[in-house]
Amino acid sequence: MPWDQNLQSSNQVYNNPYTPGGYERAKLIKLLLIAVGVILIIAVAIIMMSKSQQSKYTKSATTAARKQIPDATVNDVKVAGGFAIAVVSDPAAQGQANSGNTTVFKVNKDGSMVQLANGSSFTPLDLLGLGIPLATQAELMGSDVGTVRQNLEAQCGYSN
């Protein structure tokens, strides 16, 4: 059978790893799949470490809260600058205690916590009184230092 030059240059040749450009394309797809797989593994590992750390903080806050309330449940723990804020509720209580109070903790170097105060809310002045600097307050509240400073100035009656 003679060699047909037209057949080779036409689109009748199937694209497979052995055709010009086919091998490079297959190699690129494999590399992309490997890269996506590695990125997914890294993302899952970061999420798991974050959840593990959050779980550690929740356990520490629960241990500290249960020194005051034996059946306490702790949610929404936020940690910054050696302090933590969480919502602590007492399932056996009525009213606000059952719904949950904002509770402030001091985080020790070993990760354990000590309950400093609890209440329905805390002002920047209250938190300063507990030894929590404005920058740490901002991190705990999910805001910026300027907003915390403005709230403090408003609370103290200072206006420009």
GROMACS .gro file of C-alpha atoms in nm, residues 9 21 53 61 83 88 139 156 159:
model
    9
    9SER     CA    1  -0.215   1.645   0.623
   21GLY     CA    2   0.075   1.831   1.949
   53GLN     CA    3  -0.711   2.497   6.638
   61ALA     CA    4  -1.308   2.802   7.676
   83PHE     CA    5  -0.758   3.701   7.499
   88VAL     CA    6  -2.144   3.096   7.669
  139GLU     CA    7  -0.931   4.175   6.617
  156CYS     CA    8  -1.637   5.880   7.709
  159SER     CA    9  -1.624   6.477   7.042
   0.00000   0.00000   0.00000
